[in-house]
PDB file of C-alpha atoms and ligand atoms in Angstrom:
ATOM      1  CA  UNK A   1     -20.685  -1.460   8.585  1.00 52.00           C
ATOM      2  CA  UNK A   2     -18.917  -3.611  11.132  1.00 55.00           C
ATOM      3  CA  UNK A   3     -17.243  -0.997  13.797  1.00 56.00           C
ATOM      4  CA  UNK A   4     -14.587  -3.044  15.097  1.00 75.00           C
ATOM      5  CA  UNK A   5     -12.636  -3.053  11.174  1.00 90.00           C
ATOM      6  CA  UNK A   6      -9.631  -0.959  10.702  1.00 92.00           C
ATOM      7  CA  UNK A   7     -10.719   0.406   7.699  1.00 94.00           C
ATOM      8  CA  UNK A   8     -14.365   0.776   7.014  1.00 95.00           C
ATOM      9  CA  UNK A   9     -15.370   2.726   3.325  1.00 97.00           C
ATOM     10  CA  UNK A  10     -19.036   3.349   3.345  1.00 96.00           C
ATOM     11  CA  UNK A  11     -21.078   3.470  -0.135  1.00 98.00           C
ATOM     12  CA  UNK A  12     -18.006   5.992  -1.454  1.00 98.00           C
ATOM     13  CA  UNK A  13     -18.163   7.948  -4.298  1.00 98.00           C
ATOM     14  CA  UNK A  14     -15.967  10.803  -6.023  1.00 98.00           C
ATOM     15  CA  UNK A  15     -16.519  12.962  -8.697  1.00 97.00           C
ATOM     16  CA  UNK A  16     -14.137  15.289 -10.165  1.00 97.00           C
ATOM     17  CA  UNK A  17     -15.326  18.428 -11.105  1.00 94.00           C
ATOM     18  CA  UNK A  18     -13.096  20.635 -13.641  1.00 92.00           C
ATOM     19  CA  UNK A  19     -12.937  24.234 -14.495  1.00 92.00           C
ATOM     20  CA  UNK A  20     -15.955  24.534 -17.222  1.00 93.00           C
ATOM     21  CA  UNK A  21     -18.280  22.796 -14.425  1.00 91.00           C
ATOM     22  CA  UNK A  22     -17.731  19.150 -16.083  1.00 95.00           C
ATOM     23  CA  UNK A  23     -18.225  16.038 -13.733  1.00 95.00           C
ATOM     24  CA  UNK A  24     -16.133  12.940 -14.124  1.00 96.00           C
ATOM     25  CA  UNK A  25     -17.915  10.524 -11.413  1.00 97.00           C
ATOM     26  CA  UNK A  26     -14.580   7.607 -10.950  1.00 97.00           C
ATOM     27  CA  UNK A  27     -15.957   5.526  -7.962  1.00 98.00           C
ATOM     28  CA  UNK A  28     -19.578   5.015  -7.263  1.00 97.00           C
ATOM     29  CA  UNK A  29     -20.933   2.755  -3.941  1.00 98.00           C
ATOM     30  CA  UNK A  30     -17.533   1.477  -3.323  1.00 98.00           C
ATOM     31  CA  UNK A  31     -18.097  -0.703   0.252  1.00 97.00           C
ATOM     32  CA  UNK A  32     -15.819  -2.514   1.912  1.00 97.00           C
ATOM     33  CA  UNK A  33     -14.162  -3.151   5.387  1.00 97.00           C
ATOM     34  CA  UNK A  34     -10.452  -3.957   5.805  1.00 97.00           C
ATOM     35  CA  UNK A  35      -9.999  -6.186   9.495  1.00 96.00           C
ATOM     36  CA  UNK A  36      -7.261  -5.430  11.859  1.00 94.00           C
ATOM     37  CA  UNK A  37      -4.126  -6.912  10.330  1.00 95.00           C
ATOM     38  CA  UNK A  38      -5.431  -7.979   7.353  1.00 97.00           C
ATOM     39  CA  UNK A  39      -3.467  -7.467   3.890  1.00 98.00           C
ATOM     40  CA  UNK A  40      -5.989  -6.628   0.885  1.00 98.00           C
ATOM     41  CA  UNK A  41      -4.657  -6.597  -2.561  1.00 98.00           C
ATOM     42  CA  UNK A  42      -6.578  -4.105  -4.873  1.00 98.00           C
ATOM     43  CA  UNK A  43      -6.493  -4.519  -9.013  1.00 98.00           C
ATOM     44  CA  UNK A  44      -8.175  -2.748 -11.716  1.00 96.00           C
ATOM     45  CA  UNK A  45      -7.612  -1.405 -15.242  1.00 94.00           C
ATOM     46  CA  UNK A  46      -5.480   1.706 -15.673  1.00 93.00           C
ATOM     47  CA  UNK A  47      -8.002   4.750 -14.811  1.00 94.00           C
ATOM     48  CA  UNK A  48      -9.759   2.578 -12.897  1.00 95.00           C
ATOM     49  CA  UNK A  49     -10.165   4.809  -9.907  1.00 97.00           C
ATOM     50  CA  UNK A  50      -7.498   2.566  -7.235  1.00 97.00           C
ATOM     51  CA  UNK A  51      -5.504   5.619  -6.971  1.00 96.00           C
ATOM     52  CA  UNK A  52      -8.572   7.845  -6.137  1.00 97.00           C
ATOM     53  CA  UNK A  53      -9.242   5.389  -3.449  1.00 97.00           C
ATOM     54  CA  UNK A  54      -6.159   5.060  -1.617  1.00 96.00           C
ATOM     55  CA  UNK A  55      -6.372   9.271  -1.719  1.00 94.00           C
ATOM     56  CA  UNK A  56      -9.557   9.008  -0.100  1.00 95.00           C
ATOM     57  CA  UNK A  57      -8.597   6.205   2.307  1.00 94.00           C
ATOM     58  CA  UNK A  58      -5.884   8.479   3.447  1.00 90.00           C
ATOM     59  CA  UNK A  59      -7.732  11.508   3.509  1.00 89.00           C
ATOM     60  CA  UNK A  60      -5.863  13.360   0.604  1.00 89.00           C
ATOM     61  CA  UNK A  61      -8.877  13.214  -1.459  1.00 92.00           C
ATOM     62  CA  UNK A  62     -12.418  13.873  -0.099  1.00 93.00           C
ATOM     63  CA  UNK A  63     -15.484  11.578  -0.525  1.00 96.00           C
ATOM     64  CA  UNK A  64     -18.193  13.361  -2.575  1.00 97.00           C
ATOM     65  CA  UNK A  65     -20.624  10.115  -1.036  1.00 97.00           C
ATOM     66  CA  UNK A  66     -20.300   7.768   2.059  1.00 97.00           C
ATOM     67  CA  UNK A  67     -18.178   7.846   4.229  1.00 94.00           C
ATOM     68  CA  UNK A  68     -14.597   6.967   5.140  1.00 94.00           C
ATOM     69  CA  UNK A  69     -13.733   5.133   8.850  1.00 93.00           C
ATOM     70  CA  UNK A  70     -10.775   4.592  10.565  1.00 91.00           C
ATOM     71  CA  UNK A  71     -11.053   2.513  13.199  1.00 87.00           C
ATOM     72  CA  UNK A  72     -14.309   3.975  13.581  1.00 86.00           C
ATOM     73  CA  UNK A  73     -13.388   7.672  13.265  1.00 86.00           C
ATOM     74  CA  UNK A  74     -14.263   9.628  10.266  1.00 85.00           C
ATOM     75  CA  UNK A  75     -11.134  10.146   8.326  1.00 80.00           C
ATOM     76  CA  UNK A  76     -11.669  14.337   8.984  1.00 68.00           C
ATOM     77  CA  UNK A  77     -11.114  13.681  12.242  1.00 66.00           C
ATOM     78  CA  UNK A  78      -7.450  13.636  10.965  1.00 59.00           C
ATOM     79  CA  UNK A  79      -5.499  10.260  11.439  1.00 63.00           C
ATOM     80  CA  UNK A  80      -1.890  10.091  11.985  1.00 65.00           C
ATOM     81  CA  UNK A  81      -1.436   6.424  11.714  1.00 77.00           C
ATOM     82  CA  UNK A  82      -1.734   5.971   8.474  1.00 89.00           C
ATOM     83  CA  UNK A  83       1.688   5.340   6.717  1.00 90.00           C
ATOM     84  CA  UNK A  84       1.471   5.564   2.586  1.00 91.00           C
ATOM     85  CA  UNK A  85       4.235   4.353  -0.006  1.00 93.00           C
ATOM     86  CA  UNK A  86       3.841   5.262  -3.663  1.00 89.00           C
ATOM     87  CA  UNK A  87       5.418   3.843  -7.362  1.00 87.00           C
ATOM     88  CA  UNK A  88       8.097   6.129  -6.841  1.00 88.00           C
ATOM     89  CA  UNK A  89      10.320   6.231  -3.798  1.00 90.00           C
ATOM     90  CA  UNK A  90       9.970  10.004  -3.681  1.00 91.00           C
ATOM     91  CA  UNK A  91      13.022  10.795  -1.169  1.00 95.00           C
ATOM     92  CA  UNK A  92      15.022  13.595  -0.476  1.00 96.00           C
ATOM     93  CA  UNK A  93      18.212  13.749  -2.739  1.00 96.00           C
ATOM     94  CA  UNK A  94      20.130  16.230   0.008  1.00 96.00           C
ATOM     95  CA  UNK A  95      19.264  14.122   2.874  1.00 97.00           C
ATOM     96  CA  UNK A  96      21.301  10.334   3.575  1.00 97.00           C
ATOM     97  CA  UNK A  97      18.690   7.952   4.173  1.00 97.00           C
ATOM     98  CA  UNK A  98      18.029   8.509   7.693  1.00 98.00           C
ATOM     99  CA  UNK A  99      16.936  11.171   7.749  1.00 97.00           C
ATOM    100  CA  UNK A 100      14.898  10.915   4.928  1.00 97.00           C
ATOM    101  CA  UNK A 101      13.147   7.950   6.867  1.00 97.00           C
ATOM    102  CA  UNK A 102      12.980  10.610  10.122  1.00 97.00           C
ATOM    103  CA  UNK A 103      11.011  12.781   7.796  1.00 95.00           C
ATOM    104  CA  UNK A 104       7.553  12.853   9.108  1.00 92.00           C
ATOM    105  CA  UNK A 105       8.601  12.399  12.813  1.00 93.00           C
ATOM    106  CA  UNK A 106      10.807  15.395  12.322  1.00 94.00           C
ATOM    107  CA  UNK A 107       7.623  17.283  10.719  1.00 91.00           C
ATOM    108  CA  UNK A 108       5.795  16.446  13.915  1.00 89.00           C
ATOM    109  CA  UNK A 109       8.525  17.554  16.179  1.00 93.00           C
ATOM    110  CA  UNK A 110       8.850  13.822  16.939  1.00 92.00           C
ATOM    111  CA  UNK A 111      12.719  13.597  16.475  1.00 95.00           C
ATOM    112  CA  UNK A 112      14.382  12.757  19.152  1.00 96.00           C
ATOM    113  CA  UNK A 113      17.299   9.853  19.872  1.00 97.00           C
ATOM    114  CA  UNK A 114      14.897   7.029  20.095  1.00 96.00           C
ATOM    115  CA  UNK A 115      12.975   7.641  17.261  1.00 96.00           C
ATOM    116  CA  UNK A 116      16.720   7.815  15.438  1.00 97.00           C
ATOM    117  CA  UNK A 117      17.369   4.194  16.977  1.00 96.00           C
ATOM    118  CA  UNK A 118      14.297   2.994  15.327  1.00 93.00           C
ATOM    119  CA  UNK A 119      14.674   4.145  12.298  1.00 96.00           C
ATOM    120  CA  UNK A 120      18.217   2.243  11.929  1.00 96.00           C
ATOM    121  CA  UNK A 121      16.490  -0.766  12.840  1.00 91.00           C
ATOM    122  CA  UNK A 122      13.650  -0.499  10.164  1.00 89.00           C
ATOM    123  CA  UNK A 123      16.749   0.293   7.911  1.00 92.00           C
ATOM    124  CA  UNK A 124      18.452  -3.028   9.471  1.00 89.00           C
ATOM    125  CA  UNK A 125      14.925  -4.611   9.366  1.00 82.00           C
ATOM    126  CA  UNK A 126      14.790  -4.390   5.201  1.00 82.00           C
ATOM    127  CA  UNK A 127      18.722  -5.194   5.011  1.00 85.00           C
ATOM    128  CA  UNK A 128      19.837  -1.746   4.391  1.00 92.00           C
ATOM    129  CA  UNK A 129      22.547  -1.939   7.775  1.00 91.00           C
ATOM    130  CA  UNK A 130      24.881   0.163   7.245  1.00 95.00           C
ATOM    131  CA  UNK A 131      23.410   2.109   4.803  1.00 97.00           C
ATOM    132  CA  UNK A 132      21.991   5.167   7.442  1.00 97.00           C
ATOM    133  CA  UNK A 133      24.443   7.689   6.333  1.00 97.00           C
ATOM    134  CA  UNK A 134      23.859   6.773   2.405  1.00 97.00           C
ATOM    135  CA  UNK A 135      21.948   8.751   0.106  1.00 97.00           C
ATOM    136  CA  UNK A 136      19.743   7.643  -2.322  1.00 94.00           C
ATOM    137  CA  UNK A 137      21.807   8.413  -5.560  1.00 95.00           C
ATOM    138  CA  UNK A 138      24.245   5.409  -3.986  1.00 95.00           C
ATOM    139  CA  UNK A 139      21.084   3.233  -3.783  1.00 94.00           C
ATOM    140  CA  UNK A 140      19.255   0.492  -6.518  1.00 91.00           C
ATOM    141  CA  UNK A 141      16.065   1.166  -7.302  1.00 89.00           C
ATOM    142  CA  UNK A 142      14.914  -1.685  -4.589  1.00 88.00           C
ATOM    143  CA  UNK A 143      16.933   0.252  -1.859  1.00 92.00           C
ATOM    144  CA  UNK A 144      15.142   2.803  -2.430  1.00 94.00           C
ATOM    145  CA  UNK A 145      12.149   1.670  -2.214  1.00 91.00           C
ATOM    146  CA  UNK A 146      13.166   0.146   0.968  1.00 91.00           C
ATOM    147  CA  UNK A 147      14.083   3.399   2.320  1.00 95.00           C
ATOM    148  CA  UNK A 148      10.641   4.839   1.331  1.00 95.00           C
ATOM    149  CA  UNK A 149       9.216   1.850   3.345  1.00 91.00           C
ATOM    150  CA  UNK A 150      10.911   2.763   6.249  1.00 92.00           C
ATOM    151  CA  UNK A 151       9.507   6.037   6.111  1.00 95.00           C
ATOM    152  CA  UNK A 152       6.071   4.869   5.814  1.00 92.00           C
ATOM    153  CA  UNK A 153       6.728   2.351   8.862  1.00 89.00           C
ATOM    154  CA  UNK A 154       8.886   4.710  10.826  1.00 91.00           C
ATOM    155  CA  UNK A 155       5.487   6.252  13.024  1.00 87.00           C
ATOM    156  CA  UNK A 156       4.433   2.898  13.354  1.00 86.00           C
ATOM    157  CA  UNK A 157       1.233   3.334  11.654  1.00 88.00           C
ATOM    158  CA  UNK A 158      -1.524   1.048  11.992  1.00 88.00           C
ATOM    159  CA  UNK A 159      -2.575   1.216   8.379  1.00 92.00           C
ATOM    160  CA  UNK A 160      -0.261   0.962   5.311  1.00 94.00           C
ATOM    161  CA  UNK A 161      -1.519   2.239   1.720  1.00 96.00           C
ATOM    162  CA  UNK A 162       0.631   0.945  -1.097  1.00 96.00           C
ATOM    163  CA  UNK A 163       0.352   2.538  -4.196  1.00 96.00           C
ATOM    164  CA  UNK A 164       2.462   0.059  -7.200  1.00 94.00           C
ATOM    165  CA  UNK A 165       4.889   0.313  -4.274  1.00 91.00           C
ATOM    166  CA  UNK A 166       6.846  -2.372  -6.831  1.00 89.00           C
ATOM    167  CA  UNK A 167       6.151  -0.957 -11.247  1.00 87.00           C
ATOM    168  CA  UNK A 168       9.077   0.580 -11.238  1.00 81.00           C
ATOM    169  CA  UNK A 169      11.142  -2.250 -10.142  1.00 81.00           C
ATOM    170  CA  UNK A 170      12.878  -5.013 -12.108  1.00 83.00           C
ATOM    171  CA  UNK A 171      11.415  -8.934 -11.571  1.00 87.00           C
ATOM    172  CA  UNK A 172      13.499 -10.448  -9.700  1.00 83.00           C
ATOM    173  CA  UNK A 173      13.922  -7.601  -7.098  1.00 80.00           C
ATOM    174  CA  UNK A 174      10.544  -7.267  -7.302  1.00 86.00           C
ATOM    175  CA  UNK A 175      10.095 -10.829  -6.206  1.00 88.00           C
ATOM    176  CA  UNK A 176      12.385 -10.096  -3.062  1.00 84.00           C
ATOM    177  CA  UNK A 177      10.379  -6.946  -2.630  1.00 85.00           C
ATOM    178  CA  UNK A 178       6.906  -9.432  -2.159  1.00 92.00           C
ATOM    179  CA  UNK A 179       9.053 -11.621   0.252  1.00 91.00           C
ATOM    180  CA  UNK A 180      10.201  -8.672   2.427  1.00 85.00           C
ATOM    181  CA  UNK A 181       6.952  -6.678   2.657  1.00 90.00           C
ATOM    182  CA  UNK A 182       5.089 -10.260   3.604  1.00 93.00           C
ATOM    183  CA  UNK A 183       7.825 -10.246   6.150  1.00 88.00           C
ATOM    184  CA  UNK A 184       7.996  -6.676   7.235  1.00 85.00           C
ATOM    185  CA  UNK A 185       3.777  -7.036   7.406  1.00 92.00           C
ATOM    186  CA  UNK A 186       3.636 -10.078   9.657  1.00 91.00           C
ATOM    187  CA  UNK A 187       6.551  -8.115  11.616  1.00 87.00           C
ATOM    188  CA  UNK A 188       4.653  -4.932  12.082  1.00 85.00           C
ATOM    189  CA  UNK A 189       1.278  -6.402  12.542  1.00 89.00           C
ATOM    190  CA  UNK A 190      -0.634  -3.699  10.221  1.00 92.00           C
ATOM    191  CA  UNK A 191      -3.405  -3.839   8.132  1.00 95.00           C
ATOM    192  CA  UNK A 192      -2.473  -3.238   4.297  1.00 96.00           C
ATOM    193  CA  UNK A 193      -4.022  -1.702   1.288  1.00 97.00           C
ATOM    194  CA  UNK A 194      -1.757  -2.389  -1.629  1.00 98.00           C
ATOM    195  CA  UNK A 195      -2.696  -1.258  -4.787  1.00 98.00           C
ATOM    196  CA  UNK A 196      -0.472  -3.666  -7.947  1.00 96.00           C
ATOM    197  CA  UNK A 197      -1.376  -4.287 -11.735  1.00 92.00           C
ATOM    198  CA  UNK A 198       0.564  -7.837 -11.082  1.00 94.00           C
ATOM    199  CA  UNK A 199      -2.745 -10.302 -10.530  1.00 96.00           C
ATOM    200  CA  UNK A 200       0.088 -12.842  -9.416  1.00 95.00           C
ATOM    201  CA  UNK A 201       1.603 -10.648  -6.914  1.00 96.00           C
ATOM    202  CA  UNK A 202      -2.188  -9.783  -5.506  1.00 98.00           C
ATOM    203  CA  UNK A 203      -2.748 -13.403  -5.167  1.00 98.00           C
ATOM    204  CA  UNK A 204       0.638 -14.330  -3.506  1.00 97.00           C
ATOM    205  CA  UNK A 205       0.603 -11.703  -0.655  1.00 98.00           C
ATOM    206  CA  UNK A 206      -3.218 -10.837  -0.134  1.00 98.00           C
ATOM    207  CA  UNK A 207      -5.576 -12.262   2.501  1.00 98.00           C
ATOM    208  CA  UNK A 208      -7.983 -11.086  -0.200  1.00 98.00           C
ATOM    209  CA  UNK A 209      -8.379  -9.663  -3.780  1.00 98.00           C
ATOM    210  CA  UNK A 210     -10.719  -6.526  -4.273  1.00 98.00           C
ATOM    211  CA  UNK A 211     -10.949  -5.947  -8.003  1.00 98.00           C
ATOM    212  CA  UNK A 212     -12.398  -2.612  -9.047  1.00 97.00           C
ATOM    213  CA  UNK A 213     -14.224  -1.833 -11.963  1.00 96.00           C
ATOM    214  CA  UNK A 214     -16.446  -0.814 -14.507  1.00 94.00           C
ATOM    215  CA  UNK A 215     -17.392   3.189 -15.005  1.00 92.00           C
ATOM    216  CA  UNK A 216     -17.318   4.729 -12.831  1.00 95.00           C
ATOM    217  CA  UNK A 217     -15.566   2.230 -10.541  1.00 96.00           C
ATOM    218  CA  UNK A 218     -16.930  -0.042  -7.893  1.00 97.00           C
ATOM    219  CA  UNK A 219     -15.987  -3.136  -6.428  1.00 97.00           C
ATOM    220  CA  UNK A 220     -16.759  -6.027  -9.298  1.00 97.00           C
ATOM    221  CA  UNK A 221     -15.308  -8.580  -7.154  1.00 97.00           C
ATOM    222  CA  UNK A 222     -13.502  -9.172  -3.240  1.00 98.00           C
ATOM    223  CA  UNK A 223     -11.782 -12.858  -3.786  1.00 98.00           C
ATOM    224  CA  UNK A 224     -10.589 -14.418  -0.340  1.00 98.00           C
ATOM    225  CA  UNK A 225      -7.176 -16.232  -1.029  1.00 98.00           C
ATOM    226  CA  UNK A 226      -6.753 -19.137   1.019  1.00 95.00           C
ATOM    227  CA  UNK A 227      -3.818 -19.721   0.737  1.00 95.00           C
ATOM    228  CA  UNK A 228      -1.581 -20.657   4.294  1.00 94.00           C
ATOM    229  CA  UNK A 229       0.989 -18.267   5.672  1.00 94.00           C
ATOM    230  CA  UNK A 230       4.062 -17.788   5.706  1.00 92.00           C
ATOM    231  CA  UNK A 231       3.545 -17.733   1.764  1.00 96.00           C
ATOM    232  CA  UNK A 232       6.422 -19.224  -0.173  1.00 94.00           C
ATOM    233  CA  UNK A 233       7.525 -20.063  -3.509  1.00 92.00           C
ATOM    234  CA  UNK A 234       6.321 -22.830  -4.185  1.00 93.00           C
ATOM    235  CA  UNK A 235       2.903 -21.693  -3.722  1.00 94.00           C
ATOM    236  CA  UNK A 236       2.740 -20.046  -6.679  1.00 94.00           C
ATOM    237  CA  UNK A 237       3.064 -22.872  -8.849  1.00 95.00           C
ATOM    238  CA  UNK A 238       0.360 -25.047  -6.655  1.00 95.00           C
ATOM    239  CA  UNK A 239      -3.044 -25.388  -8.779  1.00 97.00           C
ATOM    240  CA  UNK A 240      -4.904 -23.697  -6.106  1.00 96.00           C
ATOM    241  CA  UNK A 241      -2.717 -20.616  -7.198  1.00 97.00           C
ATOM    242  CA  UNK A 242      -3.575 -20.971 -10.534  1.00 97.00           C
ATOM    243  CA  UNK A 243      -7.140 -20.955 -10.064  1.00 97.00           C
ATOM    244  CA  UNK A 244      -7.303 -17.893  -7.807  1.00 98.00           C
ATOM    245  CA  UNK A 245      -4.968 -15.789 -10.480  1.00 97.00           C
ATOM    246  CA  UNK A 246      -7.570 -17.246 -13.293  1.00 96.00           C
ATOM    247  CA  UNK A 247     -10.451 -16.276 -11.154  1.00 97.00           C
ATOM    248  CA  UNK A 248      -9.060 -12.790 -10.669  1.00 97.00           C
ATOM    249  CA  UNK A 249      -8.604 -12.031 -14.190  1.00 95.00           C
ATOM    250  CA  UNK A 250     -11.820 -13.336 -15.374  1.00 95.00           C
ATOM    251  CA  UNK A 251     -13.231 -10.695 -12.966  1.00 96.00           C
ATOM    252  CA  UNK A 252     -11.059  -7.962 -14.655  1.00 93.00           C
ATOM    253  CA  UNK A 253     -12.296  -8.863 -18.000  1.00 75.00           C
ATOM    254  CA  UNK A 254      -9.069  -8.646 -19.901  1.00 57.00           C
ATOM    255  CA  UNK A 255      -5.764  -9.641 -19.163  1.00 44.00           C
ATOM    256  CA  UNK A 256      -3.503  -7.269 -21.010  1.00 45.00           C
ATOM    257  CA  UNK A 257      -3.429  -3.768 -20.183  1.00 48.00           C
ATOM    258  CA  UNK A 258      -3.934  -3.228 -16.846  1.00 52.00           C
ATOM    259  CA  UNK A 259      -1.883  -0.784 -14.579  1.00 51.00           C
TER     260      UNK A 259
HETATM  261  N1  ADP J   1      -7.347  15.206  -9.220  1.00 51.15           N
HETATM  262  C1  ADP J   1      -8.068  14.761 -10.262  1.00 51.15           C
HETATM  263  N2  ADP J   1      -8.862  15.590 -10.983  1.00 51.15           N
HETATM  264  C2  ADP J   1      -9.590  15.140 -12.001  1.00 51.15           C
HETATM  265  N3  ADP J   1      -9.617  13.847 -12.416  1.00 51.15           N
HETATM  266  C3  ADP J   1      -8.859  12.967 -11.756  1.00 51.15           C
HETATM  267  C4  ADP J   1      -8.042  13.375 -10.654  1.00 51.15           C
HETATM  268  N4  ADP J   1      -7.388  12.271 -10.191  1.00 51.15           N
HETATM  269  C5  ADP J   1      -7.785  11.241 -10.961  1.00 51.15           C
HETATM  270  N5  ADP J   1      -8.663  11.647 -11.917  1.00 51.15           N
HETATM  271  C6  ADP J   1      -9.311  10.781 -12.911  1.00 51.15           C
HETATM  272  O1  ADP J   1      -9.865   9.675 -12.225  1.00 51.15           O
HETATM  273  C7  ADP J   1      -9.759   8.494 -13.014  1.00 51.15           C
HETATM  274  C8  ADP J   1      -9.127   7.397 -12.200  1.00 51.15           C
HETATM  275  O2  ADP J   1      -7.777   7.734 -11.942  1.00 51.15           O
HETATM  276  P1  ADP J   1      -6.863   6.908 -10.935  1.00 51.15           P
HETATM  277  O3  ADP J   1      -7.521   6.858  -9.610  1.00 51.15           O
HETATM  278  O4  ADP J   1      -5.503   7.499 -10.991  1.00 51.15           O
HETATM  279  O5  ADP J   1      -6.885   5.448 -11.606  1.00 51.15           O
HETATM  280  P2  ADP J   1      -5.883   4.215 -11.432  1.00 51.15           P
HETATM  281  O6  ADP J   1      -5.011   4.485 -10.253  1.00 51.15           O
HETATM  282  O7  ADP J   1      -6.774   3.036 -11.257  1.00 51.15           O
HETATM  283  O8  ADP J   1      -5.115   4.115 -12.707  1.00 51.15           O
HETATM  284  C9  ADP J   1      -8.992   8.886 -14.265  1.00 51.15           C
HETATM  285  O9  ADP J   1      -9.920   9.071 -15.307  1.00 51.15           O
HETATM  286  C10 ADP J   1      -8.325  10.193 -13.898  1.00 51.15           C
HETATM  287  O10 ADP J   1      -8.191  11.007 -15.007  1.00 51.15           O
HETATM  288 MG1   MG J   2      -2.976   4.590 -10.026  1.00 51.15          MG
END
């Protein structure tokens, strides 16, 4: 285990245990370590387990083996800087977008005028100026999104879990999407966890590819993607691209079907 990692998951393993007393084991001697600031793409087959372990990364869902380390503090010790964005925005219909971003300072009793300034200039930061006062029913799909980005960013955590932060999302704002959060990453200086069933879109923004699986799940392959930064378009037609994306997949075993 290297103690200076933000993240550091230690031989993990869950099991699910349902009413009639039946196990379903879904991660087994999962082991990695995420460095400060780095951005780690995770892929898998649907039912993989990648949801399961952003839960237990955040804390949501406890480790039945190993161990869980934030910044070398168990996560029970209870870690607020942990931000999380899932495949759907999830925001607050009777509140405008502010204060939906606000949210979890407010919960904290962290609301006061400067957190408000800061939280128009994450809006401003994705391109949602002027939108503050909005609500989300005025908003595309990709605003929305944004907004729940905000919200995630808004107690400047030091760790960002991204669940398919993109599915729901058409391609081409989907392709902004990867431009902005490789933007709003560098900006913020976290590390990232983000969790996509696009191999391409692992490739183009990660510093590495962890592919999970097998039953239960564990970590078939971590792919380092050397690609330079700031990533652009044109990268993703460059051979070395190609070969990364092929690499990944071979490691998933098939190519269709994954979520
Ligand atoms: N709370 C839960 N209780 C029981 N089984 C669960 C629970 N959450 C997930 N599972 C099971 O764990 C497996 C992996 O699910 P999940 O982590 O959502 O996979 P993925 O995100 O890779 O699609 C699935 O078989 C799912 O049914
Ligand atoms: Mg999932």
């Amino acid at each position: 285990m290297n103690t200076h990692s933000a993240i550091s998951v230690d031989n993990v393993g869950v099991t699910f245990r349902s009413r009639d007393g039946e196990t379903n084991t879904v991660l087994s001697g999962v082991d990695f370590d995420v460095e400060h600031g780095q951005f780690v793409s995770i892929v898998g087959q649907s039912g993989s387990g990648k949801t399961t372990l952003l839960k237990t990364i955040s804390g949501l869902q406890p480790a039945t083996d190993g161990e869980v380390r934030i910044k070398d503090k168990p996560i029970a010790e209870g870690v607020d800087e942990i931000g999380m964005v899932f495949q759907s925005p999830v925001l607050l219909p009777w509140r405008n977008n502010l204060d939906n971003v606000l949210l979890p300072l407010e919960f904290r009793g962290n609301r006061d005028r400067t957190a408000e300034a800061y939280a128009r200039e994450l809006l401003d930061m994705v391109g949602l100026e002027g939108k503050a006062k909005r609500y989300s029913y005025e908003l595309s799909g990709g605003m929305q999104q944004r907004v729940a980005i905000c919200r995630a960013l808004v107690s400047n955590p030091e760790l960002l879990l991204m669940d398919e932060p993109f599915g729901a999302l058409d391609a081409m704002t989907r392709d902004s999407m990867n431009f902005e959060i490789q933007r709003i990453w560098r900006q913020a200086g976290c590390s990232v966890l983000f969790v996509t069933h696009s191999i391409s879109e692992a490739v183009w923004l990660g510093d590495r590819v962890v592919v999970i699986g097998g039953r239960p799940g564990r970590i078939v392959a971590d792919i380092t993607v050397d690609l330079p930064r700031l990533r652009t378009k044109e990268h993703r037609y460059s051979p070395e691209f190609a070969d990364l994306v092929g690499e990944v997949e071979s490691h998933i075993g098939v190519t269709a079907g994954i979520s």
